[in-house]
Amino acid sequence: AGGLLLNVFVVRLTEGILEGYRDKDVAYDLRTFMVMIIQMVQFDIVNIERVKRINRREFGLLAGVDTAPRMITMRRKLDSAVKVLDIEKVSINLAQNYLRHLSLGTDVFYVDDHLDTYSGKGKVLKGFSHVYDRMMEGIQHSFVHDHWGNPICFELRDNFNSFKEFLLVMVKKI
């Protein structure tokens, strides 16, 4: 029941994201998929593999469909969405909606930068890991949070530029 209350916020968050999209049926399907992904994150289903553990009929009700898709369908839909959407534009629109509707009353934001270490065979630039207290190969996950700690904007980046240089990029996005 609590999940249904969250739908009001999710609808406001995804409002107008796919406006002007050529194929209305595909746009509706993508918006439904976005709502489903946002709902999944709210219930700690943070990766596609966790879809195996949900009650598909009950979770489908939250997302506005009869039953939630299986893992293989979620993967296919995610691949399809990545191919047809300008992900950066969608990300910026989601952040703007969040600031407009859900993060009222604050003008304080925090930038949080974390190194996701890499141990594969490919060459990757090194960044500083606060967990291991040393330089390690990896990619940076950079989040902007509002006053209450809710993530507004997210960016993956290599370690080529310094954090100070990248901070300007994040400020422009906000």
Coordinates of N, CA and C in Angstrom, one line a residue:
A1 N 0.8 -1.2 0.0 CA 0.0 0.0 0.0 C 0.9 1.3 0.0
G2 N 2.0 1.2 0.7 CA 2.9 2.4 0.8 C 3.4 2.7 -0.6
G3 N 3.7 1.7 -1.4 CA 4.2 1.9 -2.7 C 3.2 2.7 -3.6
L4 N 1.9 2.5 -3.4 CA 1.0 3.2 -4.2 C 1.0 4.7 -3.9
L5 N 1.3 5.0 -2.6 CA 1.4 6.4 -2.2 C 2.6 7.1 -3.0
L6 N 3.7 6.3 -3.2 CA 4.8 6.9 -3.9 C 4.6 7.2 -5.3
N7 N 3.5 6.5 -5.9 CA 3.2 6.7 -7.3 C 3.0 8.2 -7.7
V8 N 2.4 9.0 -6.8 CA 2.2 10.4 -7.0 C 3.5 11.1 -7.3
F9 N 4.5 10.8 -6.5 CA 5.8 11.4 -6.7 C 6.5 10.9 -7.9
V10 N 6.4 9.6 -8.2 CA 7.0 9.1 -9.4 C 6.4 9.7 -10.7
V11 N 5.1 9.9 -10.7 CA 4.4 10.5 -11.8 C 4.9 11.9 -12.0
R12 N 5.1 12.7 -11.0 CA 5.6 14.0 -11.1 C 7.1 14.0 -11.6
L13 N 7.8 13.0 -11.1 CA 9.2 12.9 -11.5 C 9.4 12.6 -13.0
T14 N 8.5 11.8 -13.6 CA 8.6 11.4 -15.0 C 7.8 12.3 -15.9
E15 N 7.1 13.3 -15.4 CA 6.3 14.2 -16.2 C 7.0 14.9 -17.3
G16 N 6.5 14.7 -18.5 CA 7.1 15.4 -19.7 C 8.4 14.9 -20.2
I17 N 8.9 13.8 -19.6 CA 10.3 13.3 -20.0 C 10.3 12.9 -21.5
L18 N 9.2 12.3 -21.9 CA 9.2 11.8 -23.3 C 8.3 12.6 -24.2
E19 N 8.1 13.9 -23.8 CA 7.3 14.8 -24.6 C 7.9 15.0 -26.0
G20 N 7.1 15.0 -27.0 CA 7.6 15.2 -28.4 C 8.2 13.9 -29.0
Y21 N 8.2 12.8 -28.3 CA 8.7 11.6 -28.8 C 7.8 11.1 -30.0
R22 N 8.5 10.7 -31.1 CA 7.7 10.4 -32.3 C 6.7 9.3 -32.2
D23 N 7.0 8.2 -31.6 CA 6.1 7.0 -31.5 C 5.4 7.0 -30.2
K24 N 4.1 7.4 -30.1 CA 3.4 7.5 -28.8 C 3.3 6.2 -28.1
D25 N 3.1 5.1 -28.8 CA 3.1 3.8 -28.1 C 4.4 3.4 -27.5
V26 N 5.5 3.6 -28.2 CA 6.8 3.3 -27.7 C 7.1 4.3 -26.5
A27 N 6.7 5.6 -26.6 CA 6.9 6.5 -25.5 C 6.2 6.1 -24.3
Y28 N 4.9 5.6 -24.4 CA 4.1 5.2 -23.3 C 4.8 4.0 -22.6
D29 N 5.3 3.0 -23.4 CA 6.0 1.9 -22.9 C 7.3 2.2 -22.2
L30 N 8.0 3.2 -22.8 CA 9.3 3.6 -22.1 C 9.0 4.3 -20.8
R31 N 7.9 5.2 -20.8 CA 7.6 5.9 -19.5 C 7.1 4.9 -18.5
T32 N 6.3 3.9 -18.9 CA 5.9 2.8 -17.9 C 7.2 2.1 -17.4
F33 N 8.1 1.8 -18.3 CA 9.3 1.2 -17.9 C 10.1 2.0 -16.9
M34 N 10.2 3.3 -17.2 CA 10.9 4.2 -16.3 C 10.3 4.2 -14.9
V35 N 8.9 4.3 -14.8 CA 8.2 4.3 -13.6 C 8.5 3.0 -12.8
M36 N 8.6 1.9 -13.6 CA 8.9 0.6 -13.0 C 10.3 0.6 -12.4
I37 N 11.3 1.1 -13.1 CA 12.7 1.2 -12.6 C 12.7 2.0 -11.4
I38 N 12.1 3.2 -11.4 CA 12.1 4.1 -10.2 C 11.5 3.3 -9.0
Q39 N 10.3 2.7 -9.2 CA 9.7 1.9 -8.1 C 10.6 0.8 -7.6
M40 N 11.3 0.1 -8.6 CA 12.2 -0.9 -8.2 C 13.3 -0.4 -7.2
V41 N 13.9 0.7 -7.5 CA 14.9 1.3 -6.7 C 14.4 1.7 -5.3
Q42 N 13.1 2.2 -5.3 CA 12.5 2.5 -4.0 C 12.4 1.3 -3.1
F43 N 12.2 0.1 -3.7 CA 12.1 -1.1 -2.9 C 13.4 -1.9 -2.9
D44 N 14.5 -1.3 -3.1 CA 15.8 -1.9 -3.0 C 16.0 -3.0 -4.1
I45 N 15.4 -2.9 -5.2 CA 15.6 -3.8 -6.3 C 16.6 -3.0 -7.2
V46 N 17.8 -3.0 -6.9 CA 18.8 -2.1 -7.5 C 19.5 -2.6 -8.7
N47 N 19.2 -3.9 -9.0 CA 19.8 -4.5 -10.3 C 18.8 -5.4 -10.9
I48 N 19.0 -5.7 -12.1 CA 18.0 -6.5 -12.9 C 17.9 -7.9 -12.3
E49 N 18.9 -8.5 -11.7 CA 18.9 -9.8 -11.2 C 17.9 -9.9 -10.0
R50 N 17.7 -8.9 -9.3 CA 16.7 -8.9 -8.2 C 15.3 -9.0 -8.6
V51 N 15.0 -8.8 -9.9 CA 13.7 -8.9 -10.4 C 13.1 -10.3 -10.2
K52 N 14.0 -11.3 -10.1 CA 13.6 -12.7 -9.9 C 12.9 -12.8 -8.6
R53 N 13.2 -11.9 -7.6 CA 12.6 -12.1 -6.2 C 11.3 -11.4 -6.0
I54 N 10.8 -10.6 -7.0 CA 9.6 -9.8 -6.8 C 8.3 -10.7 -7.1
N55 N 7.2 -10.3 -6.5 CA 5.9 -10.9 -6.9 C 5.5 -10.1 -8.1
R56 N 5.5 -10.7 -9.2 CA 5.3 -9.9 -10.5 C 3.9 -9.3 -10.6
R57 N 2.9 -10.0 -10.1 CA 1.5 -9.4 -10.1 C 1.4 -8.2 -9.2
E58 N 1.9 -8.3 -8.0 CA 1.8 -7.2 -7.0 C 2.6 -6.0 -7.5
F59 N 3.8 -6.3 -7.9 CA 4.7 -5.2 -8.3 C 4.2 -4.6 -9.6
G60 N 3.5 -5.3 -10.5 CA 3.0 -4.8 -11.7 C 1.9 -3.7 -11.4
L61 N 1.1 -3.9 -10.3 CA 0.1 -3.0 -10.0 C 0.8 -1.6 -9.6
L62 N 1.9 -1.6 -9.0 CA 2.6 -0.4 -8.7 C 3.0 0.4 -9.9
A63 N 3.4 -0.4 -10.9 CA 4.0 0.2 -12.1 C 2.9 0.5 -13.2
G64 N 1.6 0.1 -12.9 CA 0.5 0.4 -13.8 C 0.4 -0.6 -14.9
V65 N 0.9 -1.9 -14.7 CA 0.8 -2.9 -15.7 C 0.2 -4.2 -15.0
D66 N -0.3 -5.1 -15.7 CA -0.9 -6.3 -15.1 C 0.1 -7.1 -14.3
T67 N 1.2 -7.4 -14.9 CA 2.3 -8.1 -14.2 C 3.6 -7.5 -14.6
A68 N 4.5 -7.5 -13.7 CA 5.9 -6.9 -14.0 C 6.6 -7.9 -14.9
P69 N 7.4 -7.4 -15.8 CA 8.1 -8.3 -16.7 C 9.1 -9.2 -16.0
R70 N 9.4 -10.3 -16.7 CA 10.5 -11.2 -16.2 C 11.9 -10.5 -16.5
M71 N 12.9 -11.1 -15.9 CA 14.2 -10.6 -16.0 C 14.7 -10.4 -17.5
I72 N 14.4 -11.4 -18.3 CA 14.9 -11.4 -19.7 C 14.2 -10.2 -20.4
T73 N 12.9 -10.0 -20.1 CA 12.1 -8.9 -20.7 C 12.7 -7.6 -20.2
M74 N 13.0 -7.5 -19.0 CA 13.6 -6.2 -18.4 C 14.9 -5.9 -19.1
R75 N 15.7 -6.9 -19.3 CA 17.0 -6.7 -20.0 C 16.8 -6.2 -21.4
R76 N 15.8 -6.8 -22.1 CA 15.5 -6.4 -23.5 C 15.0 -5.0 -23.6
K77 N 14.1 -4.6 -22.6 CA 13.5 -3.3 -22.6 C 14.6 -2.2 -22.2
L78 N 15.5 -2.6 -21.3 CA 16.6 -1.7 -21.0 C 17.5 -1.5 -22.2
D79 N 17.8 -2.5 -22.9 CA 18.7 -2.4 -24.1 C 18.0 -1.5 -25.1
S80 N 16.7 -1.7 -25.3 CA 15.9 -0.9 -26.3 C 15.8 0.5 -25.9
A81 N 15.6 0.8 -24.6 CA 15.5 2.2 -24.1 C 16.8 2.9 -24.3
V82 N 18.0 2.2 -24.0 CA 19.3 2.9 -24.2 C 19.5 3.2 -25.6
K83 N 19.0 2.4 -26.6 CA 19.2 2.7 -28.0 C 18.4 3.9 -28.5
V84 N 17.2 4.1 -28.0 CA 16.3 5.1 -28.6 C 16.3 6.4 -27.8
L85 N 16.8 6.4 -26.6 CA 16.7 7.6 -25.8 C 18.0 8.3 -25.7
D86 N 18.0 9.7 -25.6 CA 19.1 10.5 -25.3 C 19.2 10.4 -23.7
I87 N 20.0 9.5 -23.2 CA 20.0 9.3 -21.8 C 20.4 10.5 -21.0
E88 N 21.4 11.3 -21.5 CA 21.8 12.5 -20.8 C 20.7 13.5 -20.7
K89 N 19.9 13.6 -21.8 CA 18.8 14.5 -21.7 C 17.7 14.1 -20.7
V90 N 17.4 12.8 -20.8 CA 16.4 12.2 -19.8 C 16.9 12.4 -18.4
S91 N 18.2 12.2 -18.1 CA 18.7 12.4 -16.8 C 18.6 13.8 -16.3
I92 N 18.9 14.8 -17.2 CA 18.7 16.2 -16.9 C 17.3 16.5 -16.6
N93 N 16.4 16.0 -17.5 CA 14.9 16.3 -17.3 C 14.4 15.7 -15.9
L94 N 14.9 14.5 -15.6 CA 14.5 13.9 -14.3 C 15.0 14.8 -13.2
A95 N 16.2 15.2 -13.2 CA 16.8 16.1 -12.2 C 16.0 17.4 -12.1
Q96 N 15.6 18.0 -13.2 CA 14.8 19.2 -13.2 C 13.5 19.0 -12.6
N97 N 12.8 17.9 -13.0 CA 11.5 17.6 -12.4 C 11.7 17.4 -10.9
Y98 N 12.7 16.7 -10.4 CA 12.9 16.5 -9.0 C 13.1 17.8 -8.3
L99 N 13.9 18.7 -8.8 CA 14.1 20.0 -8.2 C 12.8 20.8 -8.2
R100 N 12.0 20.8 -9.3 CA 10.8 21.6 -9.4 C 9.7 21.1 -8.5
H101 N 9.5 19.7 -8.3 CA 8.4 19.2 -7.6 C 8.7 18.6 -6.3
L102 N 9.9 18.0 -6.1 CA 10.1 17.2 -4.9 C 11.2 17.7 -4.0
S103 N 12.0 18.7 -4.4 CA 13.1 19.1 -3.5 C 12.9 20.6 -3.2
L104 N 11.6 21.0 -3.0 CA 11.4 22.4 -2.7 C 11.9 22.8 -1.3
G105 N 12.3 24.0 -1.2 CA 12.7 24.5 0.1 C 14.2 24.3 0.4
T106 N 15.0 24.0 -0.6 CA 16.4 23.8 -0.3 C 17.2 24.5 -1.4
D107 N 18.3 25.1 -1.1 CA 19.3 25.6 -2.1 C 20.7 25.1 -1.7
V108 N 20.7 24.0 -0.9 CA 22.0 23.4 -0.5 C 22.1 22.1 -1.1
F109 N 23.2 21.9 -1.9 CA 23.4 20.6 -2.5 C 24.8 20.1 -2.2
Y110 N 25.0 18.8 -2.3 CA 26.3 18.2 -2.0 C 26.7 17.4 -3.2
V111 N 28.0 17.4 -3.5 CA 28.5 16.5 -4.5 C 29.3 15.4 -3.8
D112 N 29.0 14.2 -4.2 CA 29.6 13.0 -3.6 C 30.3 12.2 -4.7
D113 N 31.6 12.0 -4.6 CA 32.4 11.4 -5.6 C 33.0 10.1 -5.0
H114 N 32.7 8.9 -5.7 CA 33.2 7.6 -5.2 C 33.9 6.9 -6.3
L115 N 35.0 6.3 -6.0 CA 35.8 5.4 -7.0 C 35.2 4.0 -7.0
D116 N 34.8 3.6 -8.1 CA 34.4 2.2 -8.3 C 35.6 1.5 -8.9
T117 N 36.3 0.7 -8.1 CA 37.5 0.1 -8.5 C 37.3 -1.0 -9.6
Y118 N 38.4 -1.2 -10.4 CA 38.4 -2.1 -11.5 C 39.6 -3.0 -11.4
S119 N 39.3 -4.3 -11.5 CA 40.4 -5.2 -11.4 C 40.6 -6.1 -12.7
G120 N 40.0 -5.6 -13.8 CA 40.1 -6.4 -15.1 C 41.5 -6.2 -15.7
K121 N 41.6 -6.7 -16.9 CA 42.9 -6.7 -17.7 C 43.1 -5.4 -18.5
G122 N 42.0 -4.7 -18.8 CA 42.1 -3.5 -19.6 C 42.7 -2.4 -18.8
K123 N 43.3 -1.4 -19.6 CA 43.9 -0.3 -19.0 C 42.9 0.8 -18.6
V124 N 42.9 1.2 -17.3 CA 41.9 2.2 -16.8 C 42.7 3.2 -16.0
L125 N 42.4 4.4 -16.1 CA 43.0 5.5 -15.3 C 42.9 5.2 -13.8
K126 N 43.8 5.7 -13.1 CA 43.8 5.5 -11.6 C 43.1 6.7 -11.0
G127 N 42.4 6.4 -9.9 CA 41.8 7.5 -9.0 C 42.0 7.1 -7.6
F128 N 41.8 8.0 -6.7 CA 42.0 7.8 -5.3 C 40.9 7.1 -4.6
S129 N 41.2 6.0 -3.9 CA 40.1 5.2 -3.2 C 40.3 5.6 -1.7
H130 N 39.2 6.2 -1.2 CA 39.2 6.5 0.3 C 39.0 5.2 1.1
V131 N 38.4 4.2 0.5 CA 38.3 2.9 1.2 C 39.6 2.3 1.5
Y132 N 40.5 2.2 0.4 CA 41.8 1.6 0.5 C 42.9 2.6 0.8
D133 N 42.6 3.9 0.8 CA 43.6 4.9 1.1 C 44.8 4.9 0.1
R134 N 44.5 4.7 -1.2 CA 45.6 4.7 -2.2 C 45.0 4.8 -3.6
M135 N 45.9 5.1 -4.5 CA 45.4 5.2 -5.9 C 45.1 3.8 -6.5
M136 N 44.0 3.7 -7.2 CA 43.6 2.4 -7.8 C 43.0 2.7 -9.1
E137 N 43.0 1.7 -10.0 CA 42.3 1.8 -11.3 C 40.8 1.7 -11.0
G138 N 40.1 2.5 -11.8 CA 38.6 2.6 -11.6 C 38.0 3.7 -12.3
I139 N 36.7 3.9 -12.1 CA 35.9 4.9 -12.6 C 35.2 5.7 -11.5
Q140 N 34.9 6.9 -11.6 CA 34.3 7.7 -10.6 C 32.8 7.7 -10.8
H141 N 32.1 7.5 -9.7 CA 30.6 7.7 -9.6 C 30.4 9.1 -8.9
S142 N 29.8 10.0 -9.6 CA 29.6 11.3 -9.0 C 28.2 11.6 -8.9
F143 N 27.7 11.9 -7.6 CA 26.3 12.2 -7.4 C 26.2 13.6 -6.9
V144 N 25.1 14.2 -7.2 CA 24.7 15.5 -6.5 C 23.5 15.1 -5.7
H145 N 23.5 15.5 -4.4 CA 22.5 15.2 -3.4 C 21.8 16.5 -3.0
D146 N 20.5 16.5 -2.6 CA 19.9 17.7 -2.1 C 20.2 17.7 -0.6
H147 N 19.6 18.7 0.1 CA 19.9 18.9 1.5 C 19.5 17.6 2.4
W148 N 18.6 16.8 1.9 CA 18.1 15.7 2.7 C 18.9 14.4 2.3
G149 N 19.8 14.5 1.4 CA 20.6 13.3 1.0 C 20.0 12.6 -0.2
N150 N 19.0 13.1 -0.8 CA 18.4 12.4 -2.0 C 19.2 12.7 -3.3
P151 N 19.6 11.7 -4.0 CA 20.4 11.9 -5.2 C 19.5 12.6 -6.3
I152 N 20.1 13.6 -6.9 CA 19.4 14.4 -7.9 C 20.0 14.1 -9.3
C153 N 21.3 14.0 -9.3 CA 22.0 13.9 -10.6 C 23.2 12.9 -10.4
F154 N 23.5 12.2 -11.4 CA 24.5 11.1 -11.4 C 25.3 11.1 -12.6
E155 N 26.6 11.0 -12.5 CA 27.5 11.0 -13.7 C 28.6 10.0 -13.4
L156 N 28.9 9.2 -14.5 CA 30.1 8.3 -14.4 C 31.2 9.1 -15.2
R157 N 32.4 9.0 -14.6 CA 33.5 9.7 -15.3 C 34.8 8.9 -15.1
D158 N 35.7 9.2 -16.0 CA 37.0 8.6 -15.8 C 37.8 9.5 -14.9
N159 N 39.1 9.2 -14.7 CA 39.9 10.0 -13.8 C 40.8 10.9 -14.5
F160 N 40.5 11.3 -15.7 CA 41.4 12.1 -16.5 C 41.4 13.6 -15.9
N161 N 40.2 14.1 -15.7 CA 40.1 15.5 -15.1 C 40.1 15.5 -13.6
S162 N 40.6 16.5 -13.0 CA 40.5 16.6 -11.5 C 39.1 16.8 -11.1
F163 N 38.8 16.6 -9.8 CA 37.5 16.8 -9.3 C 37.0 18.2 -9.4
K164 N 38.0 19.2 -9.2 CA 37.6 20.6 -9.3 C 37.1 20.9 -10.7
E165 N 37.8 20.4 -11.8 CA 37.3 20.6 -13.1 C 35.9 20.0 -13.4
F166 N 35.8 18.8 -12.8 CA 34.5 18.1 -13.0 C 33.3 18.8 -12.3
L167 N 33.7 19.4 -11.1 CA 32.7 20.1 -10.4 C 31.9 21.2 -11.2
L168 N 32.6 21.8 -12.1 CA 32.0 22.8 -12.9 C 31.0 22.2 -13.9
V169 N 31.2 21.0 -14.3 CA 30.3 20.3 -15.2 C 29.0 20.0 -14.4
M170 N 29.2 19.5 -13.2 CA 28.0 19.1 -12.3 C 27.2 20.4 -12.0
V171 N 27.9 21.5 -11.7 CA 27.2 22.8 -11.4 C 26.3 23.2 -12.6
K172 N 26.9 23.1 -13.8 CA 26.1 23.4 -15.0 C 24.9 22.5 -15.2
K173 N 25.0 21.2 -14.9 CA 23.9 20.3 -15.0 C 22.8 20.7 -14.0
I174 N 23.2 21.1 -12.8 CA 22.2 21.5 -11.8 C 21.5 22.8 -12.2

